[in-house]
Amino acid sequence: MVVKYAVGGAAWVCGMFSLLAAEQVWLDAGPDNVWSVSALNWDAGAGWANGNTARFTGAGGTQAGETVDVSGALTVAGMAFETNGYVIADADADGTLALEGGGEIRVAHAADAAIVSEVVGGAGFTKTGPGRLQLSGANTFTGVVRVAEGTLRLSKWNPTVLGATGSGNGTVVESGATLDIYGAFTNNLNRAEDLALAGAGVDGLGALINTGTGCMNSGFSGTTTLLGDTTIGCTSRIDFRGNVAGGGHTLTKIGNSELAVGVQVNNCPIVINAGNYTYMNSLALGGADFDTTLNGGALRSYSSQTVTEHLICNGGAIVAAGGAANTFKLNGRMTLNGRTAVRGEQTYSTVELAGVLEGPGGLARDGIGTVVITGNANTYAGATVITAPLYLGRTNQAAGVFGAGPVTNTSTLYVDRSGSFVSSNGFFGSGSTIIRYGGEMVLSGSSSSCGVVRVASGGLALTNGAALKVYSRFYLSERTSSIGYPVDPTNVTATLKISDTALLDVYNIEAGNGSSVTGGGMTGIVEQAGGTVRTYGWSGDPGNFPGEYDGLRIAHWPQAYGVYNLRGGTVTVENGYRLAIATDGRGWMLQTGGELFASEVVVNARDGGGGYGRLTLEGGVMNVGSNGITAGAGAPYLIEFGGAGGVVRAATHFASALNATLVSNGTEAITFDTQAWGITLSGNLTGDGGLNKTGTGTLTLSGNNTYAGPTRVLEGRLVRGAYAALPDMG
């Protein structure tokens, strides 16, 4: 007889094996299916001899296996199943089956499976052969179970299926073999079994797997030791309730279900390829000893947890979960090589990204829950994709920035941090950006386009050639329900700054929106030193207030106070829509430079509500269209012209019936430039200043004017439309 190879003291020859004990072959065509010392169901018509090795061959492989019924007290040195379908059982509960120590149970072929449902006593054994062996009895054997080849499957809801626990007992899974829990230890019946694992298992599906369905808390509370790099395959959930000793070997998680780790995982690199790796202990990733790699699936917390380890994220997700409000805080370095998703599993779950985010990859905020970025040194180069609300920073904390890549937002970005920070990111998508708690975001040198911008409280600055296109409305100083304040603040202050060659291209701009709060106010300030602001749409209520098509509103609601300080650059209100300085609030258009283009300038749209409008043109050029400079009937206002040589220029014929105060004389006085058109001023012009007339067209004065300064006609024609239109000193 030629020996091919040897495992565990057994010699394997031509697919058969020989132990020191004698072999007996089961007669599938025997008198009955009883396995006992007296039933003549073994080769040569013999009864069973205790201590021998049993072979079940399916009549030499010519037929499938059958159910064999144990009767009486039997001992066996080993068993071999050489065809598929055998079941060792004890239907009438009149037998016992005991293993002699060190024996083997072999399932010879990869496609074969055998079931031992009889209670097995005696000592441990070694599972060999590429097939699957299933244990389903309430076993009492002691010693070590060694899975050397193939799969050892347990049975559902059977906490004693692996025999005794404690010192001298345990299970070893060798490289290439698999232990399938199959739901044996479930519903908090975790097995106090010491495990030793190695390898990727049969067909790479895992050295430890759980294919039992409908299982919760299926796992081990003994110590798990890795003897080599080990793969855990979670078709259903597996729990580690005892510490894991990694020995420097890599633990790889696969399978779409969960590996729940409520213990320390020591000295062990971790790789997550699929399913949830649930973090339930502060050392569930092993601390700083090794990195954790996330390729797919999810690193998932349960209850509030903090991770400090270095995470290498090539994909997958970060997920917060728990039975009550919880926060999964990632304080360590995260290297993003791919796009990693971030979400909560419940609406009350929060993920906080507080560490450094680096690498060429990016983030995808999706799903539910809350996600907050509070890290202040992020450098990741990939995109941030927002399809669910994302919070940049926390209230009263001057921290929270994106990396260098673009931000695509189809949901809502809440900028909740405090302090001023510079962002060179491009912002894109149809979503909303909301600045709520006093922070200032400075867009520098980037090109962006988005749906809605709401600077409720805080600031937005465009500089260094930054371009921002807003397809819907731009709101400044706001406390409406759209902001999402838990309680409306008493006062909000918001600023918008445009400088150098920056561009703000928006549908329309509204400042000061929100219901009244006792003692409250909404202050909105625009500081434009350069660049371009363009509006092309409108807001208003033309059904109740005819003509109310406002492209730019400086002070809308009653508690609003708005100032537009135009020192340089260009403001254009396109498509015939209005510049409304005040609607129901108190607004001030202060122009000391730059150019303004509007078909109509409404100083105060309507009486009532405590509104007040102020127009001050000290310098720069105000280009006025056909609807002129107006105010609502009885609406209080103040117009001041002059001081640094400002110009009112006609873009076409227009008239104004409003009163105005003239400031300064000569080159510092106001200039009315008719170009080739005509300007008619029928309101009363007062003050110490005078006026200049340029352009080839006609300026007609027809008010009861008392201004004290000179009237200089430098070009074109001046018409005295009423006797008092030119005062005595004019």
XYZ file of C-alpha atoms in Angstrom:
730
model
C 0.000 0.000 0.000
C 1.491 3.363 -1.076
C 0.995 6.281 1.316
C 0.188 9.514 -0.529
C 0.226 12.038 2.436
C -0.455 12.167 6.136
C -2.524 14.528 8.337
C -3.022 14.313 12.108
C -1.802 10.727 12.489
C -3.997 9.275 9.720
C -2.581 7.851 6.524
C -4.572 8.570 3.360
C -4.403 6.121 0.495
C -6.257 6.407 -2.842
C -9.052 8.451 -1.289
C -9.449 6.058 1.672
C -7.855 6.317 5.076
C -6.534 3.952 7.669
C -6.239 4.608 11.400
C -4.599 2.407 13.937
C -8.096 1.097 14.624
C -9.687 -1.379 12.242
C -12.097 -0.152 9.581
C -15.645 -1.293 9.086
C -17.703 -0.431 5.983
C -21.423 0.255 6.302
C -23.718 -2.010 4.279
C -26.231 0.276 2.618
C -28.185 -2.867 1.653
C -28.030 -4.323 5.163
C -31.023 -5.721 7.054
C -31.942 -2.314 8.503
C -30.345 1.054 9.172
C -29.468 0.471 12.825
C -25.919 1.077 13.987
C -25.310 -1.117 17.004
C -22.995 -3.848 18.195
C -25.618 -6.457 17.357
C -27.196 -5.225 14.113
C -25.506 -6.976 11.190
C -25.192 -3.903 8.971
C -21.440 -3.860 8.405
C -19.306 -5.536 5.782
C -19.323 -9.337 5.795
C -22.605 -9.197 7.719
C -20.901 -8.233 10.933
C -22.047 -6.159 13.866
C -20.209 -3.089 14.984
C -17.039 -3.436 17.062
C -16.536 -0.487 19.396
C -13.313 1.440 18.867
C -13.186 0.837 15.126
C -13.327 3.373 12.305
C -16.608 3.627 10.376
C -16.672 4.131 6.625
C -19.873 5.104 4.812
C -19.295 4.559 1.094
C -22.754 4.534 -0.488
C -22.263 0.991 -1.728
C -18.935 1.856 -3.214
C -20.194 5.186 -4.533
C -23.104 3.695 -6.456
C -25.856 5.267 -4.365
C -26.533 8.235 -2.097
C -26.158 7.978 1.622
C -28.972 7.147 4.006
C -30.019 7.886 7.571
C -28.203 5.662 10.062
C -29.835 5.191 13.484
C -27.535 4.839 16.488
C -28.604 2.257 19.081
C -26.830 1.321 22.285
C -23.486 2.571 23.594
C -21.080 3.032 20.705
C -17.492 4.258 20.556
C -15.747 5.174 17.337
C -12.165 6.032 16.479
C -13.160 7.911 13.348
C -15.691 8.198 10.547
C -15.421 8.639 6.808
C -18.274 9.711 4.515
C -17.376 8.872 0.943
C -20.617 9.799 -0.776
C -23.272 12.444 -0.273
C -26.335 12.346 1.942
C -25.509 10.417 5.123
C -27.225 11.377 8.375
C -26.147 9.844 11.695
C -29.163 10.087 13.993
C -30.922 8.543 16.978
C -34.609 8.790 16.247
C -35.730 6.751 19.261
C -33.100 8.168 21.655
C -31.775 4.769 22.666
C -28.116 5.209 21.772
C -24.904 7.088 22.530
C -21.956 7.836 20.287
C -18.564 8.572 21.799
C -15.387 9.623 20.005
C -12.038 8.249 20.985
C -9.518 11.082 21.328
C -7.737 12.337 18.245
C -9.985 10.648 15.748
C -10.898 11.974 12.354
C -14.204 12.592 10.671
C -13.732 12.815 6.948
C -16.110 13.962 4.201
C -14.275 12.782 1.158
C -15.602 14.893 -1.720
C -16.134 18.640 -2.058
C -19.712 18.148 -3.224
C -20.587 15.788 -0.367
C -22.271 16.632 2.927
C -22.902 14.534 6.017
C -24.916 15.282 9.150
C -24.251 13.931 12.613
C -27.370 14.767 14.601
C -26.761 12.209 17.350
C -25.315 13.555 20.600
C -21.585 12.992 20.449
C -19.546 12.396 23.584
C -15.983 11.401 24.201
C -13.067 13.479 22.990
C -12.414 16.029 20.267
C -11.731 15.212 16.637
C -10.218 16.477 13.414
C -12.452 17.293 10.451
C -10.737 16.355 7.188
C -11.682 16.059 3.559
C -13.016 18.810 1.270
C -16.719 18.094 1.921
C -19.049 19.511 4.570
C -19.742 17.928 7.948
C -22.655 19.247 9.996
C -23.034 18.686 13.734
C -26.522 19.133 15.138
C -26.602 17.302 18.464
C -26.349 18.702 21.995
C -22.828 17.348 22.181
C -20.831 16.602 25.319
C -17.382 15.711 23.986
C -14.312 17.372 25.450
C -11.061 18.468 23.894
C -10.112 20.321 20.744
C -12.019 20.285 17.475
C -9.628 20.835 14.600
C -11.023 21.769 11.179
C -8.190 20.794 8.865
C -10.046 20.652 5.547
C -13.453 21.442 4.111
C -16.299 22.896 6.157
C -17.532 22.075 9.627
C -21.072 23.390 9.895
C -22.875 23.735 13.216
C -26.656 23.908 13.659
C -29.069 26.674 14.495
C -29.839 27.630 18.112
C -27.555 24.934 19.514
C -25.139 26.432 22.069
C -23.537 23.061 23.011
C -22.909 21.788 19.510
C -19.125 22.099 19.973
C -19.155 20.151 23.216
C -17.526 21.326 26.412
C -15.939 24.733 26.991
C -13.150 25.853 29.263
C -9.543 24.828 29.693
C -8.391 22.144 27.284
C -11.276 22.715 24.904
C -11.605 24.919 21.840
C -11.742 24.947 18.064
C -8.897 25.355 15.582
C -9.568 26.216 11.940
C -6.545 25.632 9.748
C -5.725 27.564 6.603
C -8.052 26.596 3.760
C -10.761 25.175 6.028
C -14.006 26.760 7.272
C -16.094 26.766 10.439
C -19.724 27.699 9.690
C -21.550 28.804 12.847
C -24.883 28.444 11.012
C -26.740 30.362 13.721
C -25.717 28.009 16.543
C -24.961 30.751 19.056
C -27.684 33.328 18.688
C -30.017 35.576 20.686
C -27.247 36.377 23.193
C -26.307 32.696 23.623
C -22.722 33.536 22.730
C -20.387 30.579 22.960
C -17.532 30.704 25.502
C -15.327 28.958 22.971
C -11.678 29.701 22.358
C -11.044 29.933 18.638
C -7.852 29.748 16.629
C -8.211 30.787 12.990
C -6.127 31.046 9.858
C -6.629 31.437 6.136
C -9.374 32.497 3.763
C -11.451 29.347 4.088
C -13.055 27.106 1.484
C -13.263 28.916 -1.870
C -12.053 32.092 -0.144
C -15.395 32.544 1.665
C -13.888 32.745 5.131
C -12.225 30.666 7.816
C -15.159 31.602 10.049
C -18.576 32.115 8.468
C -22.228 32.196 9.469
C -24.732 31.082 6.840
C -27.637 30.696 9.277
C -30.514 33.031 8.438
C -32.465 35.266 10.809
C -29.647 35.296 13.344
C -28.660 37.978 15.849
C -25.645 37.987 18.154
C -24.154 34.807 16.706
C -20.675 34.617 18.127
C -18.066 33.738 20.671
C -17.170 35.094 24.090
C -13.922 33.165 24.339
C -10.573 34.392 23.036
C -10.049 34.347 19.290
C -6.443 33.879 18.195
C -5.243 34.416 14.650
C -2.679 31.830 13.563
C -2.212 33.566 10.212
C -3.931 36.110 8.002
C -7.631 35.321 8.442
C -10.838 36.046 6.537
C -14.204 36.263 8.323
C -17.223 35.772 6.036
C -20.488 37.159 7.375
C -23.424 35.915 5.332
C -25.241 36.429 8.642
C -24.040 38.323 11.693
C -21.061 37.132 13.745
C -20.144 38.576 17.156
C -16.761 38.746 18.856
C -17.558 38.982 22.582
C -14.093 37.912 23.708
C -10.792 39.590 22.892
C -9.010 38.940 19.615
C -5.273 38.235 19.674
C -4.030 39.110 16.223
C -0.375 38.139 16.478
C 0.431 40.673 13.774
C -1.790 38.859 11.272
C -4.414 40.598 9.113
C -8.112 40.154 9.818
C -10.209 40.596 6.646
C -13.981 41.072 6.869
C -16.096 39.936 3.880
C -19.763 39.071 3.412
C -22.731 41.411 3.313
C -23.766 40.981 6.931
C -22.220 42.230 10.162
C -19.155 41.449 12.221
C -19.977 42.991 15.615
C -16.835 43.635 17.651
C -17.514 44.482 21.275
C -14.010 43.649 22.495
C -10.369 44.544 22.008
C -8.728 43.503 18.772
C -5.023 43.478 19.564
C -1.973 43.509 17.301
C -4.004 43.080 14.142
C -4.334 45.008 10.870
C -7.989 45.044 9.808
C -9.329 45.056 6.246
C -13.045 45.615 5.603
C -14.146 44.476 2.146
C -17.919 44.049 2.538
C -20.711 44.272 5.083
C -20.592 46.084 8.425
C -17.643 45.949 10.765
C -19.450 47.237 13.857
C -17.292 49.152 16.299
C -18.587 48.549 19.836
C -15.406 48.951 21.889
C -12.819 51.720 22.041
C -10.175 49.213 20.910
C -12.293 47.370 18.369
C -9.761 48.441 15.719
C -6.772 47.762 17.950
C -5.616 51.275 18.770
C -2.537 52.731 17.098
C -0.739 49.429 16.539
C -1.926 48.876 12.950
C -3.905 50.719 10.271
C -7.434 49.776 9.244
C -8.261 49.554 5.534
C -11.802 50.136 4.280
C -12.307 48.819 0.736
C -16.060 48.247 0.817
C -18.875 47.635 3.237
C -18.885 49.926 6.257
C -17.066 50.805 9.416
C -20.120 51.124 11.649
C -20.409 52.253 15.242
C -23.042 51.222 17.727
C -23.709 53.840 20.424
C -21.322 56.759 20.903
C -17.767 55.794 19.974
C -14.496 57.560 19.139
C -11.923 56.201 16.690
C -8.328 57.438 16.803
C -6.749 54.893 14.439
C -5.433 55.698 10.971
C -8.049 54.663 8.417
C -7.141 53.974 4.799
C -10.364 54.432 2.862
C -10.437 53.046 -0.669
C -14.244 53.038 -0.711
C -16.975 51.800 1.587
C -18.842 53.836 4.185
C -18.618 55.298 7.670
C -21.915 54.712 9.514
C -23.182 55.784 12.941
C -25.849 53.619 14.583
C -27.410 52.903 17.938
C -30.579 52.496 19.928
C -30.582 56.136 21.071
C -28.935 59.434 20.163
C -25.266 58.731 19.455
C -22.134 60.172 17.856
C -19.448 58.283 15.948
C -16.420 60.570 16.153
C -13.416 59.924 13.944
C -10.452 61.719 15.492
C -7.685 59.942 13.639
C -6.126 60.455 10.248
C -8.222 59.278 7.308
C -6.468 58.678 3.995
C -9.103 58.857 1.271
C -7.985 56.981 -1.839
C -11.500 56.493 -3.198
C -14.885 58.005 -2.443
C -16.099 57.022 1.015
C -19.748 57.438 1.999
C -20.727 58.902 5.370
C -24.176 58.544 6.946
C -26.253 57.743 9.993
C -28.299 54.584 10.246
C -31.036 56.378 12.196
C -32.168 59.982 12.097
C -30.705 60.537 15.581
C -27.241 59.169 14.707
C -24.295 61.498 14.058
C -20.939 61.032 12.347
C -18.320 63.654 13.208
C -15.220 63.811 11.015
C -12.841 65.536 13.424
C -9.471 64.228 12.277
C -7.332 65.043 9.256
C -8.829 63.994 5.914
C -6.101 63.505 3.325
C -5.409 61.692 0.072
C -6.616 61.817 -3.543
C -10.133 60.550 -2.795
C -13.283 62.216 -1.520
C -16.475 61.927 0.497
C -20.084 61.101 -0.340
C -22.606 62.326 2.215
C -25.771 60.281 1.716
C -28.575 58.574 3.610
C -29.992 59.876 6.882
C -28.696 61.017 10.251
C -26.298 63.919 10.804
C -22.790 64.309 9.379
C -20.470 67.049 10.661
C -16.989 67.975 9.422
C -14.998 69.613 12.230
C -11.464 68.821 11.096
C -9.541 72.009 10.357
C -6.513 70.661 8.471
C -8.156 68.677 5.685
C -6.253 68.327 2.412
C -8.083 65.586 0.517
C -8.165 66.309 -3.214
C -11.294 64.461 -4.310
C -14.857 65.673 -4.553
C -17.296 66.036 -1.692
C -20.702 64.870 -2.950
C -23.655 65.973 -0.815
C -26.989 64.222 -1.370
C -28.178 64.612 2.242
C -27.645 67.499 4.682
C -24.009 68.091 5.648
C -22.795 70.354 8.449
C -19.489 72.174 8.147
C -18.414 72.839 11.719
C -20.350 73.173 14.940
C -21.845 76.240 16.583
C -19.261 78.390 18.396
C -16.336 76.301 17.114
C -13.931 77.897 14.648
C -13.138 74.615 12.915
C -14.341 72.678 9.905
C -13.049 72.875 6.332
C -13.263 70.873 3.135
C -10.243 69.540 1.303
C -9.076 70.931 -2.025
C -11.605 69.237 -4.312
C -14.977 70.401 -5.639
C -18.170 70.227 -3.594
C -21.271 68.967 -5.412
C -24.421 69.622 -3.425
C -27.922 68.480 -4.338
C -29.174 68.710 -0.750
C -28.201 71.259 1.935
C -24.806 72.403 3.154
C -25.033 74.050 6.584
C -22.010 76.202 7.396
C -22.363 76.270 11.183
C -18.801 76.981 12.268
C -17.650 80.319 13.619
C -14.654 82.396 12.550
C -13.455 83.298 9.080
C -12.040 80.654 6.758
C -10.859 80.645 3.155
C -12.187 78.105 0.669
C -10.837 77.649 -2.837
C -13.310 74.861 -3.547
C -15.743 75.019 -6.407
C -19.325 74.557 -5.220
C -21.774 72.974 -7.649
C -25.228 71.404 -7.790
C -28.839 72.363 -7.245
C -28.731 72.328 -3.447
C -28.747 75.045 -0.786
C -25.826 76.546 1.099
C -26.806 78.062 4.458
C -24.486 80.063 6.739
C -26.203 80.193 10.140
C -24.055 80.900 13.180
C -21.702 83.789 12.518
C -18.922 82.201 10.500
C -17.528 83.850 7.374
C -16.759 81.758 4.307
C -14.312 83.405 1.911
C -14.460 82.021 -1.628
C -11.085 82.693 -3.211
C -10.271 82.194 -6.868
C -12.835 79.455 -7.464
C -15.705 79.090 -9.899
C -18.980 77.847 -8.423
C -22.623 77.370 -9.299
C -25.397 76.303 -6.958
C -29.122 76.416 -6.337
C -29.793 78.634 -3.312
C -27.504 80.591 -0.978
C -28.720 81.789 2.421
C -26.334 83.880 4.509
C -28.624 83.974 7.517
C -26.088 85.006 10.144
C -22.426 85.275 9.291
C -20.664 86.226 6.120
C -19.791 85.314 2.564
C -16.911 86.972 0.731
C -15.886 86.635 -2.919
C -12.297 87.540 -3.666
C -9.329 86.817 -5.908
C -11.510 86.421 -8.982
C -13.993 84.016 -7.422
C -17.167 83.487 -9.454
C -20.432 82.323 -7.898
C -23.547 81.673 -9.958
C -26.755 81.117 -7.983
C -29.575 79.705 -10.082
C -32.207 80.597 -7.530
C -32.322 83.234 -4.816
C -29.580 84.689 -2.678
C -30.808 85.526 0.835
C -28.952 87.784 3.275
C -29.831 88.148 6.998
C -32.657 85.661 7.397
C -34.502 83.794 10.124
C -37.251 82.008 8.221
C -38.089 78.344 8.731
C -35.856 77.515 5.764
C -32.786 78.171 7.919
C -33.605 75.412 10.371
C -32.989 77.306 13.586
C -34.364 75.355 16.579
C -35.593 78.706 17.924
C -35.588 81.942 15.950
C -32.685 84.096 17.184
C -33.505 87.608 18.324
C -30.906 89.236 16.101
C -29.082 88.072 13.008
C -26.334 89.944 11.181
C -25.061 88.909 7.781
C -22.482 90.357 5.397
C -21.728 89.915 1.722
C -18.376 91.139 0.402
C -17.360 91.382 -3.259
C -13.919 92.602 -4.226
C -11.385 92.834 -7.081
C -12.610 90.863 -10.117
C -15.072 88.586 -8.334
C -18.471 87.771 -9.857
C -21.814 87.141 -8.179
C -24.384 86.110 -10.778
C -27.753 85.368 -9.154
C -31.435 85.063 -9.901
C -32.203 87.732 -7.329
C -30.995 89.033 -3.960
C -33.179 89.492 -0.889
C -31.961 90.861 2.446
C -33.877 90.800 5.704
C -36.399 87.960 5.536
C -38.140 86.561 8.584
C -40.973 87.043 11.010
C -40.768 89.565 13.815
C -39.227 88.679 17.171
C -39.693 90.934 20.192
C -36.754 93.318 20.339
C -35.192 91.667 17.312
C -33.577 92.691 14.104
C -32.143 91.347 10.860
C -29.098 93.288 9.670
C -27.747 92.687 6.188
C -24.682 94.526 4.881
C -23.244 94.323 1.370
C -19.716 95.659 0.892
C -18.759 95.829 -2.769
C -15.310 97.217 -3.483
C -15.005 95.735 -6.956
C -16.120 92.910 -9.158
C -19.556 92.352 -10.642
C -22.980 91.646 -9.180
C -25.705 90.656 -11.636
C -29.343 89.748 -10.981
C -31.656 88.521 -13.701
C -34.826 87.360 -11.907
C -37.269 88.775 -9.410
C -39.269 88.271 -6.246
C -42.299 90.134 -5.005
C -46.062 90.145 -4.773
C -47.286 91.910 -7.926
C -50.818 90.616 -7.366
C -51.197 92.743 -4.250
C -48.540 95.313 -5.063
C -48.566 96.054 -8.804
C -45.145 96.380 -10.333
C -43.377 94.614 -7.459
C -40.809 92.717 -9.490
C -37.649 93.161 -7.453
C -34.295 91.896 -8.650
C -32.438 93.308 -5.636
C -34.065 93.933 -2.234
C -31.955 95.542 0.464
C -34.436 95.544 3.388
C -37.488 93.368 2.980
C -39.360 92.465 6.195
C -40.325 94.940 8.949
C -37.393 94.158 11.305
C -34.836 94.268 8.505
C -32.032 96.808 8.336
C -29.987 96.614 5.152
C -27.066 98.567 3.706
C -25.575 98.168 0.243
C -22.225 99.956 0.243
C -21.093 100.221 -3.374
C -17.521 101.514 -3.487
C -16.391 99.937 -6.741
C -17.280 97.403 -9.372
C -20.626 96.990 -11.095
C -24.163 96.117 -10.000
C -26.671 95.264 -12.720
C -30.365 94.551 -12.146
C -31.380 93.063 -15.484
C -34.560 92.382 -17.445
C -36.404 95.507 -16.328
C -36.651 94.436 -12.687
C -36.332 96.834 -9.767
C -33.743 97.758 -7.211
C -35.835 98.051 -4.017
C -33.903 99.735 -1.232
C -36.673 99.279 1.345
C -39.873 97.288 1.221
C -41.117 97.006 4.803
C -37.697 97.324 6.449
C -35.111 100.087 6.707
C -32.727 100.110 3.769
C -29.826 102.264 2.591
C -28.160 102.283 -0.816
C -24.833 104.045 -0.269
C -22.863 104.510 -3.485
C -19.446 106.116 -3.337
C -18.014 104.497 -6.460
C -18.586 101.881 -9.106
C -21.575 101.647 -11.441
C -25.169 100.687 -10.815
C -27.615 99.714 -13.582
C -31.353 99.415 -12.847
C -34.546 100.013 -14.790
C -36.086 101.421 -11.608
C -34.695 102.446 -8.250
C -37.378 102.186 -5.555
C -36.219 104.043 -2.475
C -39.095 102.789 -0.300
C -41.722 100.560 -1.836
C -44.636 101.144 0.517
C -45.930 102.981 3.541
C -46.513 101.135 6.803
C -44.561 98.443 8.630
C -41.973 100.927 9.900
C -40.081 100.909 6.627
C -37.689 103.647 5.607
C -35.570 104.019 2.481
C -32.383 106.004 1.983
C -30.484 106.583 -1.247
C -27.076 108.250 -1.018
C -25.146 108.822 -4.238
C -21.802 110.384 -3.323
C -19.672 108.971 -6.115
C -19.741 106.529 -8.968
C -22.445 106.270 -11.610
C -26.086 105.288 -11.176
C -27.607 104.300 -14.529
C -31.399 104.621 -14.356
C -33.902 103.147 -16.800
C -37.363 104.121 -17.935
C -39.147 103.687 -14.599
C -36.904 106.186 -12.884
C -36.370 106.768 -9.168
C -39.591 106.145 -7.217
C -41.234 105.510 -3.864
C -44.584 104.176 -2.782
C -47.338 106.643 -1.941
C -46.666 108.100 1.495
C -43.608 105.923 2.035
C -40.892 107.767 4.029
C -37.497 108.141 2.396
C -34.358 110.260 2.081
C -32.348 110.936 -1.077
C -28.898 112.535 -0.928
C -27.037 113.491 -4.116
C -23.421 114.647 -4.270
C -20.380 114.794 -2.063
C -17.722 113.173 -4.256
C -18.961 113.848 -7.769
C -21.553 111.121 -8.263
C -23.467 110.780 -11.543
C -27.111 109.973 -12.274
C -27.080 108.779 -15.875
C -30.128 108.218 -18.057
C -30.221 104.887 -19.844
C -33.370 106.188 -21.545
C -35.960 108.883 -20.810
C -37.017 108.790 -17.158
C -38.778 110.956 -14.593
C -38.677 111.203 -10.822
C -41.125 112.993 -8.543
C -39.088 112.425 -5.378
C -37.507 115.086 -3.229
C -33.739 115.086 -2.858
C -31.043 116.853 -0.866
C -28.076 118.174 -2.853
C -24.645 118.055 -1.221
C -21.437 119.846 -2.346
C -20.691 122.057 -5.309
C -18.659 122.086 -8.485
C -16.919 118.836 -9.348
C -18.064 117.298 -6.084
C -21.722 118.052 -6.789
C -24.122 115.574 -8.344
C -24.091 115.363 -12.129
C -27.190 114.502 -14.122
C -25.981 112.968 -17.376
C -28.881 112.758 -19.808
C -26.736 111.311 -22.580
C -29.075 111.733 -25.599
C -32.170 111.221 -23.457
C -34.283 113.337 -21.177
C -34.504 113.457 -17.371
C -37.435 115.143 -15.604
C -37.154 115.902 -11.884
C -40.441 117.154 -10.426
C -39.595 116.666 -6.775
C -38.146 119.370 -4.560
C -34.366 119.721 -4.574
C -32.992 121.194 -1.353
C -29.707 121.452 0.511
C -26.463 123.428 0.389
C -25.177 121.814 -2.771
C -25.698 122.366 -6.458
C -25.841 120.244 -9.594
C -24.129 119.707 -12.930
C -25.784 118.898 -16.249
C -23.968 116.845 -18.921
C -25.075 114.910 -21.975
C -26.710 116.121 -25.179
C -30.236 115.532 -23.937
C -32.524 117.651 -21.756
C -32.754 117.976 -17.979
C -36.112 119.380 -16.870
C -36.510 120.768 -13.347
C -40.097 121.403 -12.280
C -40.102 121.156 -8.491
C -40.177 123.871 -5.848
C -36.417 123.843 -5.523
C -34.435 125.663 -2.837
C -30.948 124.203 -3.154
C -28.254 126.792 -2.495
C -25.422 125.724 -4.756
C -24.704 126.577 -8.385
C -26.387 124.956 -11.369
C -23.777 124.223 -14.054
C -24.936 123.284 -17.553
C -21.831 121.732 -19.075
C -23.528 120.103 -22.039
C -26.961 119.807 -23.607
C -30.012 121.727 -22.382
C -31.616 122.597 -19.035
C -35.354 123.365 -19.006
C -36.994 125.318 -16.215
C -40.303 123.499 -15.983
C -41.719 125.613 -13.141
C -41.121 129.121 -11.846
C -39.447 127.904 -8.644
C -37.433 125.207 -10.366
C -34.284 127.333 -10.339
C -33.713 128.925 -6.920
C -32.433 132.483 -6.472
C -28.892 131.350 -5.906
C -29.001 128.892 -8.805
